[in-house]
Amino acid sequence: MYWLFLISFIITVLIPDLVTGNVWFLSETRVEEVAIFLMGILTFAIILKNEQQILFHKKEKEKDEKRIEQTVKDLVESYSYIGEVNRKMDILMGIALGLTDRTTLSQSHEKETYHSIINAANSLLKAELTSLKFVEVETAKTRKEFLPEEGEMVKNEVLTAMEENVNIKKYKNALIISSHQEMHGVKSYLIIHDYDTEEENNPKNMEILKVFASQALFLYSYTHPRQ
């Protein structure tokens, strides 16, 4: 493109030497003026074309940068999602392995497993406080419980009032997760306080919490056959 500018400039400068006489009905001076005018138009067209190419390349570069930024963003989100899934799978596997190792289900190991479930629920919803209760459905009597040192407690009547097909319920500032079913007339309840609402809106997190509640009930029914 720059060579065209140079050639156009040289021709324009040499026009007085190139035009040596009248052309048809035009005098030599008029021919030179017309030639210089035409060369000016040609030079302007070259400049305009060059500007269009620069603008085109600039837009393409911006598109490429946006595509790169989006690709990087997608990769970061993908790695973050994979890491989150792996973390949740580790939590589930850790608790499941603890439940299947029946030979070590001593009283201390049972309590440790319950606390693992509570800590996993806290981690999953980024919560501050989580309690775990085992309540007799018909009488609303507490069979076993693990409560935080502080925080508002939810009465058993609120827990047992949950409908049979409802496993998740909000009560005041707490989120209640119940086991899918009852065993020996008892249901388990996770009561989670001060949690991250964004994590709550993730359906997968809610399913995992229901699994936690059911795993806790399974452990309880195994260590307390009937009362």
XYZ file of N, CA, C and O in Angstrom, residues 52-192:
564
model
N -9.903 1.767 5.530
C -10.880 0.685 5.668
C -10.205 -0.622 6.078
O -10.725 -1.358 6.922
N -9.046 -0.888 5.492
C -8.327 -2.107 5.854
C -7.849 -2.061 7.311
O -7.934 -3.055 8.032
N -7.361 -0.885 7.730
C -6.913 -0.730 9.121
C -8.083 -0.933 10.079
O -7.965 -1.629 11.094
N -9.240 -0.320 9.736
C -10.430 -0.463 10.578
C -10.897 -1.913 10.626
O -11.274 -2.423 11.694
N -10.849 -2.594 9.482
C -11.256 -4.005 9.416
C -10.365 -4.873 10.300
O -10.844 -5.698 11.085
N -9.062 -4.665 10.176
C -8.121 -5.449 10.980
C -8.274 -5.141 12.477
O -8.115 -6.038 13.317
N -8.599 -3.879 12.794
C -8.799 -3.494 14.187
C -10.012 -4.221 14.771
O -9.964 -4.746 15.892
N -11.101 -4.259 13.990
C -12.308 -4.956 14.443
C -12.051 -6.464 14.598
O -12.515 -7.083 15.550
N -11.318 -7.040 13.640
C -10.996 -8.466 13.734
C -10.142 -8.754 14.959
O -10.323 -9.772 15.635
N -9.218 -7.835 15.257
C -8.368 -8.006 16.429
C -9.197 -7.949 17.707
O -8.990 -8.750 18.640
N -10.167 -7.010 17.755
C -11.037 -6.909 18.920
C -11.887 -8.167 19.077
O -12.096 -8.653 20.199
N -12.382 -8.713 17.946
C -13.155 -9.948 18.009
C -12.298 -11.109 18.535
O -12.760 -11.912 19.346
N -11.058 -11.170 18.041
C -10.148 -12.228 18.504
C -9.864 -12.095 19.997
O -9.837 -13.105 20.719
N -9.678 -10.850 20.453
C -9.418 -10.635 21.884
C -10.620 -11.045 22.727
O -10.470 -11.653 23.789
N -11.840 -10.726 22.237
C -13.047 -11.113 22.965
C -13.194 -12.632 22.987
O -13.598 -13.206 24.008
N -12.877 -13.276 21.844
C -12.960 -14.742 21.802
C -11.962 -15.372 22.767
O -12.275 -16.346 23.454
N -10.764 -14.788 22.825
C -9.740 -15.305 23.744
C -10.190 -15.119 25.197
O -10.064 -16.027 26.025
N -10.737 -13.916 25.497
C -11.208 -13.647 26.857
C -12.330 -14.604 27.247
O -12.361 -15.120 28.364
N -13.256 -14.860 26.311
C -14.367 -15.772 26.591
C -13.867 -17.198 26.780
O -14.350 -17.933 27.656
N -12.881 -17.577 25.955
C -12.311 -18.921 26.083
C -11.636 -19.098 27.438
O -11.807 -20.125 28.101
N -10.875 -18.088 27.842
C -10.204 -18.143 29.154
C -11.248 -18.213 30.272
O -11.106 -18.991 31.222
N -12.304 -17.399 30.139
C -13.360 -17.400 31.146
C -14.040 -18.761 31.221
O -14.292 -19.284 32.317
N -14.327 -19.355 30.053
C -14.961 -20.676 30.028
C -14.059 -21.731 30.651
O -14.528 -22.629 31.368
N -12.754 -21.623 30.382
C -11.809 -22.588 30.958
C -11.755 -22.460 32.474
O -11.749 -23.466 33.194
N -11.716 -21.196 32.951
C -11.682 -20.973 34.402
C -12.942 -21.531 35.057
O -12.875 -22.196 36.104
N -14.108 -21.270 34.442
C -15.367 -21.783 34.986
C -15.398 -23.304 34.960
O -15.885 -23.940 35.891
N -14.859 -23.888 33.876
C -14.835 -25.348 33.769
C -13.956 -25.965 34.842
O -14.351 -26.922 35.523
N -12.749 -25.391 35.015
C -11.851 -25.915 36.055
C -12.455 -25.719 37.440
O -12.326 -26.585 38.313
N -13.128 -24.563 37.649
C -13.753 -24.306 38.938
C -14.868 -25.305 39.199
O -15.011 -25.829 40.310
N -15.670 -25.587 38.143
C -16.770 -26.540 38.290
C -16.241 -27.944 38.574
O -16.750 -28.651 39.452
N -15.177 -28.320 37.834
C -14.584 -29.645 38.050
C -14.044 -29.768 39.473
O -14.235 -30.781 40.146
N -13.385 -28.697 39.938
C -12.862 -28.707 41.303
C -13.968 -28.814 42.332
O -13.842 -29.532 43.329
N -15.097 -28.091 42.081
C -16.229 -28.134 43.005
C -16.849 -29.519 43.028
O -17.198 -30.048 44.097
N -17.007 -30.126 41.855
C -17.568 -31.483 41.791
C -16.661 -32.473 42.514
O -17.132 -33.333 43.271
N -15.358 -32.361 42.278
C -14.412 -33.262 42.951
C -14.478 -33.102 44.469
O -14.412 -34.086 45.210
N -14.616 -31.842 44.926
C -14.700 -31.597 46.368
C -15.945 -32.252 46.953
O -15.879 -32.901 48.005
N -17.079 -32.107 46.252
C -18.320 -32.699 46.748
C -18.258 -34.229 46.721
O -18.774 -34.897 47.625
N -17.637 -34.764 45.672
C -17.491 -36.221 45.595
C -16.596 -36.739 46.718
O -16.851 -37.796 47.300
N -15.550 -35.981 47.044
C -14.665 -36.374 48.151
C -15.431 -36.400 49.464
O -15.243 -37.291 50.299
N -16.300 -35.402 49.662
C -17.106 -35.350 50.886
C -18.016 -36.562 50.966
O -18.100 -37.253 51.994
N -18.729 -36.844 49.860
C -19.640 -37.984 49.839
C -18.907 -39.301 50.046
O -19.334 -40.160 50.822
N -17.788 -39.456 49.355
C -17.031 -40.702 49.470
C -16.482 -40.883 50.877
O -16.475 -41.993 51.424
N -16.013 -39.782 51.481
C -15.460 -39.871 52.826
C -16.497 -40.345 53.828
O -16.228 -41.207 54.670
N -17.720 -39.791 53.727
C -18.780 -40.195 54.645
C -19.248 -41.619 54.347
O -19.472 -42.419 55.251
N -19.387 -41.930 53.052
C -19.840 -43.273 52.672
C -18.862 -44.335 53.158
O -19.259 -45.383 53.668
N -17.579 -44.078 53.009
C -16.575 -45.046 53.466
C -16.633 -45.215 54.980
O -16.442 -46.311 55.505
N -16.905 -44.117 55.685
C -17.013 -44.208 57.134
C -18.193 -45.050 57.564
O -18.136 -45.775 58.557
N -19.294 -44.995 56.795
C -20.478 -45.767 57.132
C -20.324 -47.246 56.800
O -20.882 -48.103 57.476
N -19.583 -47.547 55.746
C -19.454 -48.952 55.335
C -18.448 -49.716 56.185
O -18.445 -50.946 56.185
N -17.607 -49.024 56.903
C -16.617 -49.694 57.758
C -17.266 -50.031 59.097
O -17.014 -49.420 60.126
N -18.120 -51.039 59.104
C -18.924 -51.353 60.285
C -18.087 -51.888 61.446
O -18.490 -51.822 62.592
N -16.942 -52.436 61.146
C -16.120 -53.023 62.201
C -15.618 -51.964 63.172
O -15.234 -52.284 64.291
N -15.609 -50.719 62.745
C -15.093 -49.644 63.608
C -16.199 -48.720 64.109
O -15.930 -47.617 64.547
N -17.460 -49.173 64.012
C -18.565 -48.317 64.428
C -18.728 -48.343 65.951
O -19.736 -48.789 66.486
N -17.741 -47.841 66.625
C -17.830 -47.686 68.068
C -18.605 -46.409 68.364
O -18.961 -45.645 67.464
N -18.860 -46.154 69.636
C -19.604 -44.957 70.011
C -18.853 -43.690 69.605
O -19.451 -42.730 69.125
N -17.536 -43.706 69.799
C -16.735 -42.535 69.428
C -16.696 -42.355 67.920
O -16.765 -41.226 67.410
N -16.606 -43.470 67.185
C -16.585 -43.382 65.722
C -17.939 -42.938 65.189
O -18.018 -42.188 64.212
N -19.014 -43.380 65.824
C -20.355 -42.949 65.436
C -20.487 -41.433 65.586
O -20.958 -40.741 64.668
N -20.057 -40.914 66.732
C -20.132 -39.479 66.979
C -19.269 -38.718 65.976
O -19.667 -37.660 65.466
N -18.100 -39.261 65.686
C -17.198 -38.628 64.719
C -17.833 -38.552 63.336
O -17.695 -37.550 62.624
N -18.556 -39.627 62.962
C -19.214 -39.639 61.652
C -20.338 -38.615 61.584
O -20.520 -37.925 60.574
N -21.097 -38.481 62.662
C -22.147 -37.462 62.705
C -21.544 -36.063 62.521
O -22.074 -35.236 61.775
N -20.443 -35.818 63.215
C -19.791 -34.512 63.086
C -19.221 -34.305 61.675
O -19.184 -33.174 61.178
N -18.805 -35.394 61.043
C -18.330 -35.292 59.654
C -19.463 -34.863 58.737
O -19.278 -34.045 57.824
N -20.656 -35.399 58.978
C -21.823 -35.024 58.180
C -22.167 -33.550 58.412
O -22.462 -32.809 57.467
N -22.112 -33.120 59.671
C -22.402 -31.717 59.992
C -21.383 -30.793 59.330
O -21.742 -29.774 58.716
N -20.113 -31.146 59.423
C -19.060 -30.327 58.810
C -19.190 -30.296 57.290
O -18.934 -29.270 56.654
N -19.592 -31.444 56.720
C -19.777 -31.499 55.262
C -20.926 -30.591 54.834
O -20.844 -29.901 53.812
N -22.009 -30.572 55.614
C -23.141 -29.685 55.311
C -22.715 -28.222 55.407
O -23.078 -27.399 54.564
N -21.946 -27.913 56.446
C -21.422 -26.540 56.581
C -20.582 -26.155 55.378
O -20.706 -25.056 54.828
N -19.701 -27.059 54.980
C -18.802 -26.790 53.854
C -19.574 -26.632 52.561
O -19.275 -25.756 51.742
N -20.587 -27.470 52.371
C -21.341 -27.460 51.116
C -22.100 -26.152 50.920
O -22.111 -25.590 49.824
N -22.724 -25.655 51.992
C -23.508 -24.418 51.883
C -22.772 -23.210 52.437
O -23.341 -22.125 52.555
N -21.476 -23.396 52.771
C -20.674 -22.310 53.348
C -21.409 -21.688 54.535
O -21.538 -20.459 54.656
N -21.905 -22.573 55.396
C -22.718 -22.150 56.543
C -21.864 -21.983 57.788
O -20.745 -22.491 57.875
N -22.437 -21.270 58.772
C -21.758 -21.057 60.045
C -22.162 -22.102 61.075
O -21.337 -22.581 61.853
N -23.454 -22.457 61.104
C -23.976 -23.375 62.118
C -24.860 -24.437 61.481
O -25.718 -24.117 60.650
N -24.685 -25.673 61.880
C -25.544 -26.768 61.445
C -25.774 -27.703 62.625
O -24.826 -28.062 63.329
N -27.021 -28.080 62.828
C -27.339 -29.043 63.867
C -27.941 -30.292 63.217
O -28.469 -30.236 62.103
N -27.863 -31.406 63.922
C -28.377 -32.681 63.431
C -29.267 -33.273 64.520
O -28.839 -33.411 65.670
N -30.496 -33.608 64.137
C -31.449 -34.162 65.098
C -32.076 -35.440 64.561
O -32.351 -35.563 63.364
N -32.321 -36.367 65.493
C -33.079 -37.579 65.192
C -34.338 -37.515 66.045
O -34.279 -37.536 67.282
N -35.483 -37.402 65.378
C -36.743 -37.139 66.076
C -37.758 -38.221 65.741
O -37.905 -38.623 64.580
N -38.460 -38.654 66.769
C -39.564 -39.604 66.582
C -40.740 -38.848 65.985
O -41.228 -37.863 66.569
N -41.188 -39.285 64.819
C -42.160 -38.518 64.050
C -43.494 -38.384 64.766
O -44.087 -37.296 64.807
N -44.012 -39.448 65.355
C -45.346 -39.413 65.956
C -45.399 -38.581 67.229
O -46.360 -37.851 67.472
N -44.358 -38.671 68.045
C -44.387 -37.990 69.353
C -43.579 -36.694 69.370
O -43.626 -35.954 70.355
N -42.805 -36.426 68.326
C -41.926 -35.253 68.254
C -40.888 -35.271 69.372
O -40.396 -34.225 69.813
N -40.516 -36.475 69.804
C -39.539 -36.630 70.870
C -38.137 -36.772 70.281
O -37.940 -37.490 69.307
N -37.155 -36.080 70.863
C -35.779 -36.153 70.390
C -35.137 -37.465 70.832
O -35.146 -37.796 72.025
N -34.604 -38.203 69.890
C -33.889 -39.438 70.205
C -32.378 -39.202 70.324
O -31.712 -39.824 71.132
N -31.867 -38.295 69.516
C -30.442 -37.970 69.556
C -30.275 -36.632 68.864
O -31.014 -36.308 67.919
N -29.314 -35.837 69.319
C -29.126 -34.538 68.692
C -27.691 -34.059 68.865
O -27.001 -34.424 69.823
N -27.273 -33.255 67.903
C -25.964 -32.603 67.926
C -26.206 -31.139 67.604
O -26.497 -30.780 66.457
N -26.110 -30.301 68.632
C -26.479 -28.898 68.496
C -25.249 -28.004 68.606
O -24.335 -28.301 69.382
N -25.236 -26.894 67.873
C -24.138 -25.927 68.025
C -24.249 -25.218 69.366
O -25.309 -25.206 69.997
N -23.173 -24.601 69.798
C -23.164 -23.930 71.093
C -24.053 -22.694 71.109
O -24.528 -22.270 72.155
N -24.275 -22.101 69.943
C -25.103 -20.898 69.879
C -25.991 -20.974 68.649
O -25.813 -21.809 67.772
N -26.965 -20.088 68.611
C -27.866 -20.067 67.475
C -29.269 -20.483 67.895
O -29.467 -21.241 68.850
N -30.259 -19.973 67.195
C -31.655 -20.262 67.514
C -31.994 -21.702 67.139
O -31.730 -22.162 66.031
N -32.588 -22.427 68.076
C -32.951 -23.817 67.839
C -34.348 -23.892 67.201
O -35.214 -23.049 67.450
N -34.548 -24.918 66.394
C -35.843 -25.151 65.769
C -36.555 -26.248 66.553
O -35.994 -27.315 66.797
N -37.799 -25.981 66.963
C -38.550 -26.941 67.771
C -38.877 -28.193 66.961
O -39.072 -28.138 65.740
N -38.985 -29.311 67.678
C -39.278 -30.586 67.020
C -40.626 -30.564 66.307
O -40.811 -31.222 65.283
N -41.591 -29.829 66.860
C -42.915 -29.763 66.246
C -42.841 -29.150 64.843
O -43.640 -29.513 63.967
N -41.906 -28.244 64.650
C -41.715 -27.651 63.317
C -41.144 -28.689 62.368
O -41.548 -28.785 61.198
N -40.220 -29.504 62.885
C -39.592 -30.531 62.042
C -40.595 -31.595 61.630
O -40.698 -31.964 60.457
N -41.336 -32.116 62.595
C -42.280 -33.209 62.301
C -43.499 -32.727 61.529
O -44.242 -33.547 60.977
N -43.714 -31.402 61.475
C -44.848 -30.861 60.724
C -44.583 -30.836 59.218
O -45.508 -30.565 58.432
N -43.344 -31.125 58.817
C -43.043 -31.173 57.384
C -43.836 -32.291 56.717
O -43.968 -33.386 57.266
N -44.390 -31.989 55.541
C -45.178 -32.994 54.831
C -44.303 -34.171 54.422
O -43.083 -34.052 54.289
N -44.942 -35.297 54.189
C -44.211 -36.540 53.945
C -43.338 -36.460 52.694
O -42.235 -37.006 52.653
N -43.821 -35.781 51.667
C -43.073 -35.709 50.406
C -42.194 -34.460 50.310
O -41.672 -34.137 49.252
N -42.049 -33.736 51.429
C -41.217 -32.530 51.461
C -39.976 -32.810 52.293
O -40.072 -33.161 53.466
N -38.798 -32.649 51.665
C -37.542 -32.907 52.368
C -36.732 -31.632 52.621
O -35.731 -31.675 53.330
N -37.173 -30.538 52.041
C -36.474 -29.258 52.221
C -37.486 -28.200 52.611
O -38.540 -28.063 51.989
N -37.163 -27.456 53.662
C -38.073 -26.422 54.135
C -37.280 -25.275 54.735
O -36.283 -25.478 55.419
N -37.747 -24.056 54.463
C -37.158 -22.875 55.086
C -37.998 -22.490 56.301
O -39.232 -22.445 56.221
N -37.319 -22.215 57.399
C -38.016 -21.786 58.611
C -37.210 -20.652 59.231
O -36.095 -20.856 59.714
N -37.798 -19.450 59.185
C -37.100 -18.248 59.648
C -35.778 -18.117 58.896
O -35.747 -18.052 57.677
N -34.658 -18.116 59.617
C -33.351 -17.974 58.936
C -32.650 -19.318 58.778
O -31.447 -19.362 58.521
N -33.404 -20.406 58.934
C -32.800 -21.742 58.866
C -33.311 -22.516 57.653
O -34.412 -22.272 57.154
N -32.475 -23.436 57.205
C -32.846 -24.348 56.125
C -32.878 -25.759 56.718
O -31.883 -26.224 57.286
N -34.022 -26.417 56.603
C -34.213 -27.746 57.186
C -34.174 -28.793 56.087
O -34.906 -28.686 55.086
N -33.329 -29.795 56.254
C -33.226 -30.913 55.317
C -33.567 -32.185 56.095
O -32.924 -32.500 57.100
N -34.575 -32.916 55.632
C -34.950 -34.162 56.312
C -34.542 -35.366 55.466
O -34.326 -35.256 54.253
N -34.440 -36.516 56.123
C -34.148 -37.759 55.398
C -35.346 -38.112 54.522
O -36.484 -37.704 54.784
N -35.095 -38.905 53.489
C -36.169 -39.262 52.553
C -37.268 -40.054 53.247
O -38.440 -39.910 52.926
N -36.900 -40.907 54.172
C -37.883 -41.741 54.836
C -37.538 -41.865 56.317
O -36.504 -41.381 56.763
N -38.408 -42.521 57.058
C -38.148 -42.758 58.460
C -37.779 -44.219 58.688
O -38.154 -45.090 57.911
N -37.014 -44.470 59.739
C -36.642 -45.825 60.128
C -36.984 -46.016 61.600
O -36.549 -45.210 62.446
N -37.768 -47.041 61.860
C -38.227 -47.313 63.227
C -38.946 -46.107 63.805
O -38.818 -45.794 64.993
N -39.675 -45.395 62.942
C -40.452 -44.246 63.389
C -39.640 -42.984 63.605
O -40.158 -41.994 64.133
N -38.361 -42.977 63.193
C -37.474 -41.830 63.423
C -37.023 -41.247 62.090
O -36.753 -41.984 61.136
N -36.942 -39.928 62.051
C -36.383 -39.222 60.897
C -35.191 -38.382 61.356
O -35.128 -37.945 62.511
N -34.264 -38.162 60.440
C -33.123 -37.300 60.745
C -33.328 -35.936 60.076
O -33.911 -35.849 58.989
N -32.842 -34.897 60.742
C -33.017 -33.527 60.242
C -31.699 -32.769 60.359
O -31.090 -32.738 61.437
N -31.287 -32.151 59.256
C -30.171 -31.206 59.273
C -30.765 -29.810 59.291
O -31.570 -29.455 58.415
N -30.410 -29.012 60.300
C -30.886 -27.629 60.396
C -29.686 -26.717 60.205
O -28.769 -26.695 61.028
N -29.699 -25.975 59.102
C -28.536 -25.183 58.693
C -28.846 -23.696 58.838
O -29.854 -23.204 58.318
